[in-house]
Tab-separated table of C-alpha atoms in Angstrom:
chain	number	residue	atom	x	y	z
M	1	UNK	CA	16.881	35.813	11.341
M	2	UNK	CA	13.966	34.844	9.077
M	3	UNK	CA	10.355	35.953	9.104
M	4	UNK	CA	8.212	32.956	8.112
M	5	UNK	CA	5.045	33.767	6.200
M	6	UNK	CA	2.095	31.799	4.858
M	7	UNK	CA	0.242	32.534	1.638
M	8	UNK	CA	-2.287	31.020	-0.717
M	9	UNK	CA	-4.768	31.579	-3.489
M	10	UNK	CA	-8.541	31.705	-3.154
M	11	UNK	CA	-11.511	32.061	-5.427
M	12	UNK	CA	-14.838	33.832	-5.061
M	13	UNK	CA	-15.619	36.439	-2.381
M	14	UNK	CA	-14.900	36.200	1.313
M	15	UNK	CA	-17.765	37.399	3.484
M	16	UNK	CA	-16.675	39.302	6.607
M	17	UNK	CA	-19.068	40.119	9.428
M	18	UNK	CA	-18.780	41.646	12.898
M	19	UNK	CA	-20.056	39.532	15.765
M	20	UNK	CA	-21.232	41.272	18.900
M	21	UNK	CA	-19.351	40.050	21.912
M	22	UNK	CA	-21.585	38.271	24.369
M	23	UNK	CA	-21.549	39.458	27.964
M	24	UNK	CA	-20.516	36.773	30.366
M	25	UNK	CA	-23.274	35.905	32.762
M	26	UNK	CA	-22.203	36.315	36.392
M	27	UNK	CA	-22.647	33.121	38.355
M	28	UNK	CA	-24.602	32.878	41.617
M	29	UNK	CA	-21.352	32.162	43.461
M	30	UNK	CA	-20.174	35.740	42.972
M	31	UNK	CA	-23.504	37.487	43.334
M	32	UNK	CA	-24.890	35.418	46.168
M	33	UNK	CA	-28.279	35.381	44.456
M	34	UNK	CA	-29.741	31.976	43.862
M	35	UNK	CA	-31.476	31.523	40.586
M	36	UNK	CA	-34.850	29.845	40.672
M	37	UNK	CA	-34.720	26.218	39.665
M	38	UNK	CA	-36.184	25.452	36.306
M	39	UNK	CA	-37.334	22.173	34.942
M	40	UNK	CA	-35.455	21.412	31.806
M	41	UNK	CA	-37.968	20.801	29.089
M	42	UNK	CA	-37.109	18.353	26.370
M	43	UNK	CA	-36.170	20.194	23.219
M	44	UNK	CA	-38.720	20.223	20.473
M	45	UNK	CA	-37.716	18.174	17.476
M	46	UNK	CA	-36.658	20.574	14.763
M	47	UNK	CA	-36.888	19.713	11.104
M	48	UNK	CA	-33.407	19.465	9.689
M	49	UNK	CA	-32.978	21.293	6.434
M	50	UNK	CA	-30.878	19.785	3.702
M	51	UNK	CA	-27.507	21.515	3.549
M	52	UNK	CA	-25.074	21.397	0.631
M	53	UNK	CA	-21.762	19.675	1.257
M	54	UNK	CA	-18.444	19.173	-0.490
M	55	UNK	CA	-15.907	16.355	-0.201
M	56	UNK	CA	-12.507	16.116	-1.847
M	57	UNK	CA	-12.323	13.301	-4.389
M	58	UNK	CA	-10.304	13.455	-7.608
M	59	UNK	CA	-7.180	15.570	-8.044
M	60	UNK	CA	-8.668	17.451	-11.011
M	61	UNK	CA	-11.456	17.304	-13.574
M	62	UNK	CA	-13.086	13.868	-13.663
M	63	UNK	CA	-16.241	12.125	-14.821
M	64	UNK	CA	-19.583	13.010	-13.286
M	65	UNK	CA	-20.459	10.651	-10.397
M	66	UNK	CA	-22.406	7.415	-10.702
M	67	UNK	CA	-24.836	6.408	-7.945
M	68	UNK	CA	-24.800	2.621	-7.589
M	69	UNK	CA	-26.181	0.549	-4.719
M	70	UNK	CA	-25.921	3.385	-2.208
M	71	UNK	CA	-22.419	4.512	-3.179
M	72	UNK	CA	-21.132	7.437	-5.223
M	73	UNK	CA	-18.321	6.691	-7.659
M	74	UNK	CA	-16.150	9.258	-9.448
M	75	UNK	CA	-13.964	7.912	-12.248
M	76	UNK	CA	-10.621	9.697	-12.671
M	77	UNK	CA	-8.274	8.235	-15.283
M	78	UNK	CA	-7.090	5.015	-13.617
M	79	UNK	CA	-8.794	5.486	-10.238
M	80	UNK	CA	-12.281	5.050	-8.797
M	81	UNK	CA	-13.123	7.315	-5.855
M	82	UNK	CA	-15.962	5.762	-3.843
M	83	UNK	CA	-18.018	7.626	-1.218
M	84	UNK	CA	-20.965	6.950	1.072
M	85	UNK	CA	-23.369	9.869	0.397
M	86	UNK	CA	-24.988	9.591	3.832
M	87	UNK	CA	-21.912	9.669	6.077
M	88	UNK	CA	-19.548	11.173	3.430
M	89	UNK	CA	-17.121	8.440	4.365
M	90	UNK	CA	-14.554	7.571	1.707
M	91	UNK	CA	-14.001	3.934	0.883
M	92	UNK	CA	-10.664	2.496	-0.302
M	93	UNK	CA	-9.409	3.809	-3.615
M	94	UNK	CA	-9.837	1.335	-6.487
M	95	UNK	CA	-7.095	1.322	-9.118
M	96	UNK	CA	-7.855	0.271	-12.698
M	97	UNK	CA	-5.446	-0.909	-15.378
M	98	UNK	CA	-7.195	0.855	-18.271
M	99	UNK	CA	-8.790	4.270	-18.690
M	100	UNK	CA	-12.234	3.185	-19.943
M	101	UNK	CA	-15.364	3.456	-17.830
M	102	UNK	CA	-16.207	0.377	-15.695
M	103	UNK	CA	-19.684	-1.098	-15.306
M	104	UNK	CA	-21.341	-0.992	-11.869
M	105	UNK	CA	-23.835	-3.433	-10.386
M	106	UNK	CA	-24.540	-5.181	-7.101
M	107	UNK	CA	-22.092	-3.087	-5.109
M	108	UNK	CA	-19.208	-3.977	-7.411
M	109	UNK	CA	-17.218	-2.431	-10.246
M	110	UNK	CA	-16.520	-4.581	-13.310
M	111	UNK	CA	-13.590	-3.756	-15.589
M	112	UNK	CA	-10.645	-5.419	-17.367
M	113	UNK	CA	-7.684	-6.142	-15.144
M	114	UNK	CA	-4.133	-7.162	-16.083
M	115	UNK	CA	-4.128	-9.012	-19.373
M	116	UNK	CA	-7.695	-7.793	-20.023
M	117	UNK	CA	-9.095	-10.503	-17.754
M	118	UNK	CA	-12.465	-9.507	-16.288
M	119	UNK	CA	-12.112	-8.199	-12.775
M	120	UNK	CA	-14.887	-7.520	-10.222
M	121	UNK	CA	-14.101	-5.409	-7.134
M	122	UNK	CA	-16.291	-4.666	-4.126
M	123	UNK	CA	-16.957	-0.911	-4.037
M	124	UNK	CA	-16.942	-0.635	-0.227
M	125	UNK	CA	-13.956	-2.812	0.630
M	126	UNK	CA	-11.887	-2.750	-2.564
M	127	UNK	CA	-11.558	-6.536	-2.384
M	128	UNK	CA	-11.882	-8.778	-5.445
M	129	UNK	CA	-15.125	-10.618	-6.078
M	130	UNK	CA	-15.624	-13.840	-7.973
M	131	UNK	CA	-15.958	-13.365	-11.723
M	132	UNK	CA	-15.696	-15.647	-14.775
M	133	UNK	CA	-12.240	-15.985	-16.281
M	134	UNK	CA	-12.875	-14.049	-19.448
M	135	UNK	CA	-10.992	-11.456	-21.440
M	136	UNK	CA	-12.989	-8.286	-22.132
M	137	UNK	CA	-12.533	-4.968	-23.926
M	138	UNK	CA	-11.841	-1.764	-22.025
M	139	UNK	CA	-14.684	0.730	-21.563
M	140	UNK	CA	-17.224	-1.420	-23.418
M	141	UNK	CA	-18.981	-3.243	-20.568
M	142	UNK	CA	-22.736	-2.664	-20.256
M	143	UNK	CA	-25.155	-3.736	-17.521
M	144	UNK	CA	-28.912	-4.253	-17.757
M	145	UNK	CA	-30.855	-5.790	-14.865
M	146	UNK	CA	-28.592	-8.602	-13.563
M	147	UNK	CA	-26.733	-9.149	-16.823
M	148	UNK	CA	-23.309	-7.924	-17.890
M	149	UNK	CA	-22.765	-7.604	-21.647
M	150	UNK	CA	-19.057	-7.854	-22.379
M	151	UNK	CA	-17.403	-7.605	-25.815
M	152	UNK	CA	-14.190	-9.635	-25.943
M	153	UNK	CA	-10.961	-9.152	-27.925
M	154	UNK	CA	-11.753	-12.355	-29.872
M	155	UNK	CA	-14.747	-10.624	-31.561
M	156	UNK	CA	-17.364	-12.251	-29.313
M	157	UNK	CA	-20.124	-10.688	-27.247
M	158	UNK	CA	-20.722	-12.461	-23.915
M	159	UNK	CA	-23.856	-12.336	-21.770
M	160	UNK	CA	-22.915	-12.937	-18.115
M	161	UNK	CA	-25.351	-13.577	-15.265
M	162	UNK	CA	-23.869	-11.459	-12.466
M	163	UNK	CA	-25.474	-13.184	-9.427
M	164	UNK	CA	-24.105	-16.589	-10.463
M	165	UNK	CA	-21.129	-15.505	-12.567
M	166	UNK	CA	-22.127	-17.895	-15.347
M	167	UNK	CA	-21.890	-17.100	-19.054
M	168	UNK	CA	-25.395	-17.326	-20.535
M	169	UNK	CA	-24.360	-17.139	-24.170
M	170	UNK	CA	-21.565	-15.979	-26.452
M	171	UNK	CA	-22.182	-14.550	-29.915
M	172	UNK	CA	-19.483	-14.195	-32.554
M	173	UNK	CA	-19.505	-10.727	-34.137
M	174	UNK	CA	-17.078	-11.434	-36.952
M	175	UNK	CA	-14.538	-8.711	-37.568
M	176	UNK	CA	-16.789	-5.923	-36.273
M	177	UNK	CA	-15.310	-3.342	-33.905
M	178	UNK	CA	-17.550	-2.303	-30.994
M	179	UNK	CA	-17.689	1.453	-30.410
M	180	UNK	CA	-19.874	1.793	-27.283
M	181	UNK	CA	-20.996	-0.318	-24.347
M	182	UNK	CA	-23.905	-2.579	-25.431
M	183	UNK	CA	-27.320	-1.627	-24.078
M	184	UNK	CA	-30.473	-3.721	-23.759
M	185	UNK	CA	-34.035	-2.673	-24.586
M	186	UNK	CA	-37.197	-4.201	-26.078
M	187	UNK	CA	-35.788	-7.733	-25.827
M	188	UNK	CA	-32.662	-6.841	-27.819
M	189	UNK	CA	-29.053	-6.036	-27.026
M	190	UNK	CA	-28.060	-3.020	-29.117
M	191	UNK	CA	-24.464	-2.551	-30.224
M	192	UNK	CA	-22.757	0.163	-32.238
M	193	UNK	CA	-20.222	-1.506	-34.479
M	194	UNK	CA	-17.935	-0.844	-37.411
M	195	UNK	CA	-17.075	-3.281	-40.155
M	196	UNK	CA	-13.635	-2.930	-41.758
M	197	UNK	CA	-13.963	-1.023	-45.034
M	198	UNK	CA	-11.903	-1.779	-48.163
M	199	UNK	CA	-9.158	0.731	-48.810
M	200	UNK	CA	-10.595	3.817	-50.501
M	201	UNK	CA	-14.224	2.829	-49.888
M	202	UNK	CA	-15.888	5.944	-48.474
M	203	UNK	CA	-19.406	4.495	-48.408
M	204	UNK	CA	-21.192	5.130	-45.120
M	205	UNK	CA	-18.306	7.391	-44.088
M	206	UNK	CA	-16.653	5.435	-41.236
M	207	UNK	CA	-18.723	2.224	-41.539
M	208	UNK	CA	-20.426	2.555	-38.137
M	209	UNK	CA	-23.881	0.988	-37.885
M	210	UNK	CA	-26.314	-0.416	-35.320
M	211	UNK	CA	-26.944	-4.117	-34.804
M	212	UNK	CA	-29.260	-5.996	-32.451
M	213	UNK	CA	-29.025	-9.511	-31.053
M	214	UNK	CA	-31.773	-11.205	-29.060
M	215	UNK	CA	-31.389	-10.649	-25.346
M	216	UNK	CA	-32.363	-14.258	-24.532
M	217	UNK	CA	-30.159	-16.142	-26.991
M	218	UNK	CA	-27.688	-13.719	-28.597
M	219	UNK	CA	-28.894	-14.585	-32.109
M	220	UNK	CA	-28.751	-11.692	-34.612
M	221	UNK	CA	-32.084	-9.917	-35.059
M	222	UNK	CA	-31.688	-6.744	-37.159
M	223	UNK	CA	-29.205	-4.124	-38.306
M	224	UNK	CA	-29.554	-0.441	-39.158
M	225	UNK	CA	-27.420	1.383	-41.683
M	226	UNK	CA	-27.253	5.104	-40.760
M	227	UNK	CA	-27.733	8.016	-43.132
M	228	UNK	CA	-24.450	9.599	-42.066
M	229	UNK	CA	-21.545	9.186	-39.679
M	230	UNK	CA	-22.720	7.966	-36.295
M	231	UNK	CA	-21.752	9.778	-33.100
M	232	UNK	CA	-21.189	7.881	-29.876
M	233	UNK	CA	-23.502	10.343	-28.109
M	234	UNK	CA	-26.509	8.054	-28.482
M	235	UNK	CA	-29.349	7.182	-26.100
M	236	UNK	CA	-31.032	3.789	-25.865
M	237	UNK	CA	-34.489	3.791	-24.277
M	238	UNK	CA	-37.656	1.693	-24.381
M	239	UNK	CA	-39.276	4.290	-26.649
M	240	UNK	CA	-36.441	4.311	-29.190
M	241	UNK	CA	-32.750	4.487	-30.005
M	242	UNK	CA	-31.840	8.139	-30.487
M	243	UNK	CA	-28.767	8.517	-32.670
M	244	UNK	CA	-26.740	11.580	-33.690
M	245	UNK	CA	-25.602	11.472	-37.304
M	246	UNK	CA	-23.481	13.842	-39.375
M	247	UNK	CA	-25.170	13.977	-42.761
M	248	UNK	CA	-23.071	16.890	-44.101
M	249	UNK	CA	-19.801	18.567	-43.050
M	250	UNK	CA	-21.737	21.208	-41.107
M	251	UNK	CA	-25.030	19.406	-40.495
M	252	UNK	CA	-26.059	17.020	-37.728
M	253	UNK	CA	-29.322	15.103	-37.581
M	254	UNK	CA	-31.109	13.263	-34.770
M	255	UNK	CA	-32.634	10.011	-36.025
M	256	UNK	CA	-34.906	7.907	-33.806
M	257	UNK	CA	-34.779	4.162	-34.524
M	258	UNK	CA	-37.351	1.543	-33.503
M	259	UNK	CA	-35.586	-0.822	-31.041
M	260	UNK	CA	-37.746	-3.785	-32.088
M	261	UNK	CA	-36.884	-3.839	-35.802
M	262	UNK	CA	-34.288	-1.127	-36.562
M	263	UNK	CA	-36.619	0.991	-38.700
M	264	UNK	CA	-36.296	4.819	-38.530
M	265	UNK	CA	-39.141	6.482	-36.623
M	266	UNK	CA	-38.399	10.179	-37.282
M	267	UNK	CA	-35.634	12.637	-38.197
M	268	UNK	CA	-34.789	16.105	-36.906
M	269	UNK	CA	-32.126	18.368	-38.436
M	270	UNK	CA	-30.506	20.430	-35.697
M	271	UNK	CA	-29.630	24.102	-36.217
M	272	UNK	CA	-26.197	23.711	-34.590
M	273	UNK	CA	-24.055	20.795	-33.422
M	274	UNK	CA	-24.875	19.177	-30.109
M	275	UNK	CA	-22.592	20.201	-27.225
M	276	UNK	CA	-23.202	16.980	-25.265
M	277	UNK	CA	-25.236	13.805	-25.494
M	278	UNK	CA	-29.017	14.284	-25.329
M	279	UNK	CA	-31.266	13.191	-22.489
M	280	UNK	CA	-34.467	11.184	-22.893
M	281	UNK	CA	-37.500	11.096	-20.596
M	282	UNK	CA	-40.734	9.195	-21.133
M	283	UNK	CA	-42.038	11.965	-23.412
M	284	UNK	CA	-39.111	14.209	-24.422
M	285	UNK	CA	-35.697	14.236	-26.057
M	286	UNK	CA	-33.686	17.222	-24.729
M	287	UNK	CA	-30.332	18.464	-25.964
M	288	UNK	CA	-28.108	21.534	-25.719
M	289	UNK	CA	-26.225	22.824	-28.754
M	290	UNK	CA	-23.047	24.836	-29.268
M	291	UNK	CA	-25.085	28.048	-29.713
M	292	UNK	CA	-26.328	27.824	-26.107
M	293	UNK	CA	-29.798	26.647	-27.088
M	294	UNK	CA	-31.737	24.057	-25.102
M	295	UNK	CA	-34.208	22.172	-27.308
M	296	UNK	CA	-36.969	19.722	-26.344
M	297	UNK	CA	-38.433	17.329	-28.938
M	298	UNK	CA	-41.421	15.037	-28.715
M	299	UNK	CA	-39.985	11.542	-28.213
M	300	UNK	CA	-42.676	9.922	-30.378
M	301	UNK	CA	-42.844	12.316	-33.328
M	302	UNK	CA	-39.630	14.376	-33.204
M	303	UNK	CA	-41.583	17.647	-33.276
M	304	UNK	CA	-39.954	20.567	-31.442
M	305	UNK	CA	-41.935	21.489	-28.337
M	306	UNK	CA	-39.948	24.296	-26.756
M	307	UNK	CA	-36.618	26.137	-26.859
M	308	UNK	CA	-34.640	27.774	-24.063
M	309	UNK	CA	-31.372	29.666	-23.746
M	310	UNK	CA	-28.512	28.682	-21.447
M	311	UNK	CA	-25.859	31.158	-20.266
M	312	UNK	CA	-23.073	29.057	-21.753
M	313	UNK	CA	-22.525	25.832	-23.658
M	314	UNK	CA	-23.726	22.805	-21.686
M	315	UNK	CA	-20.962	20.719	-20.118
M	316	UNK	CA	-22.886	17.496	-19.460
M	317	UNK	CA	-25.941	15.623	-20.630
M	318	UNK	CA	-29.111	17.341	-19.291
M	319	UNK	CA	-30.714	15.441	-16.421
M	320	UNK	CA	-34.216	15.375	-14.933
M	321	UNK	CA	-35.846	14.765	-11.543
M	322	UNK	CA	-39.593	14.392	-11.829
M	323	UNK	CA	-40.915	17.422	-13.732
M	324	UNK	CA	-37.687	19.401	-13.264
M	325	UNK	CA	-34.848	19.466	-15.775
M	326	UNK	CA	-31.314	20.515	-14.827
M	327	UNK	CA	-28.493	21.811	-17.001
M	328	UNK	CA	-24.880	22.767	-16.224
M	329	UNK	CA	-22.997	25.147	-18.522
M	330	UNK	CA	-19.621	26.807	-19.032
M	331	UNK	CA	-20.873	30.016	-17.416
M	332	UNK	CA	-20.623	28.144	-14.081
M	333	UNK	CA	-24.418	27.975	-13.803
M	334	UNK	CA	-26.589	25.044	-12.793
M	335	UNK	CA	-30.153	25.821	-13.877
M	336	UNK	CA	-33.461	24.152	-13.054
M	337	UNK	CA	-36.139	24.234	-15.768
M	338	UNK	CA	-39.813	23.373	-15.900
M	339	UNK	CA	-39.541	20.186	-17.938
M	340	UNK	CA	-42.897	20.431	-19.663
M	341	UNK	CA	-42.600	24.114	-20.648
M	342	UNK	CA	-38.871	24.938	-20.783
M	343	UNK	CA	-39.237	27.787	-18.284
M	344	UNK	CA	-36.323	28.683	-15.999
M	345	UNK	CA	-37.135	28.130	-12.343
M	346	UNK	CA	-33.940	28.788	-10.369
M	347	UNK	CA	-30.170	28.551	-10.660
M	348	UNK	CA	-26.937	28.587	-8.678
M	349	UNK	CA	-23.317	29.299	-9.551
M	350	UNK	CA	-21.015	26.311	-9.748
M	351	UNK	CA	-18.664	25.060	-12.460
M	352	UNK	CA	-18.912	21.362	-13.213
M	353	UNK	CA	-16.270	19.057	-14.604
M	354	UNK	CA	-17.084	18.496	-18.304
M	355	UNK	CA	-18.562	15.104	-19.170
M	356	UNK	CA	-20.031	14.997	-22.669
M	357	UNK	CA	-21.685	11.601	-22.309
M	358	UNK	CA	-22.385	11.595	-18.578
M	359	UNK	CA	-24.457	13.634	-16.152
M	360	UNK	CA	-24.612	14.243	-12.395
M	361	UNK	CA	-26.207	11.574	-10.219
M	362	UNK	CA	-29.671	12.558	-9.034
M	363	UNK	CA	-32.227	11.468	-6.454
M	364	UNK	CA	-35.531	12.999	-5.445
M	365	UNK	CA	-33.829	15.411	-3.028
M	366	UNK	CA	-30.178	15.660	-4.088
M	367	UNK	CA	-27.907	16.422	-7.009
M	368	UNK	CA	-24.461	14.827	-6.725
M	369	UNK	CA	-21.959	16.522	-9.011
M	370	UNK	CA	-18.237	16.584	-9.748
M	371	UNK	CA	-16.985	20.154	-9.858
M	372	UNK	CA	-14.101	21.522	-11.917
M	373	UNK	CA	-11.620	20.738	-9.100
M	374	UNK	CA	-12.665	17.079	-8.934
M	375	UNK	CA	-14.570	17.419	-5.662
M	376	UNK	CA	-17.922	15.735	-5.089
M	377	UNK	CA	-20.672	18.178	-4.150
M	378	UNK	CA	-24.209	17.539	-2.971
M	379	UNK	CA	-26.821	20.170	-3.785
M	380	UNK	CA	-30.492	20.023	-2.795
M	381	UNK	CA	-32.745	19.844	-5.834
M	382	UNK	CA	-34.147	23.184	-4.654
M	383	UNK	CA	-30.654	24.663	-5.434
M	384	UNK	CA	-30.631	26.610	-2.183
């Protein structure tokens, strides 16, 4: 006595079109007319055009994907969704014990397992790989070349050779607390650390500073005391360490630091707070602020080179492919810019999952993004 029904919700517009019904061709059996035989010519090879695609991954908003050794990885809370971008085949789901971001290298994910013991898992099979028995901190593992830099709960920084699994050196850091994954540049391993402050001591705000140890031996090299409270939205590059510092309650400043000796190179006071971490190319430092401005600075001098306007506040770190810069904002717009001039080239409508310190994975031809539903999407760099 029931009338079953089906319903659902959809977004965006549905395009409807009429298709002309094709007339069925009468066969020679019914007409009695034999068709002349034709030699079947081999089809001409047609150039396949890149087509966007979409694959279900996370169950909701997640980090922007990481492209590592031919696999795409989306980090969602305590899960790693792994995908082959060529076949779109999904590999086994990898479960993590902590919520921090793993490090990826050599087709494996490295993160703390039960009891904080270092765990290495093959991205394609989900099976454990050999790793040194070492306790590490969650979300603070950094990889450079074939080396994993791993802060430990016992206040040590370990340098691990990933091909062999051997510990190269271990450096005691005292009572310092590590705030970000260590990064290597200019022969140094750069860490952002905080020393415990005496009760009531407000000097240097929170106590965060930069320190460098030699990449070869782990011996301390230099330290940098910031002018204000350090943000974790930093960038470490060969040209410099670009830090974000709050020098007043309503004033942020970008300070570039020399990675060889820790000396400041230049300073730039921003007009409004940064909405996400900046991006650095060989010549530019680019950031988006909360007033929907996109600013490009000269990486060597800190001079402003150009300014653009985004439709909404940027959701991720800007990212570049060659001479093209891409931004994604809250107005559900992905925009391509002329990197050298800050001129808008093209755009498409899509809402990305916010990731203040990350950015979509990019190749010469493709943008791999995590949308607001947690799906992985591939867009040609032409944004067709």
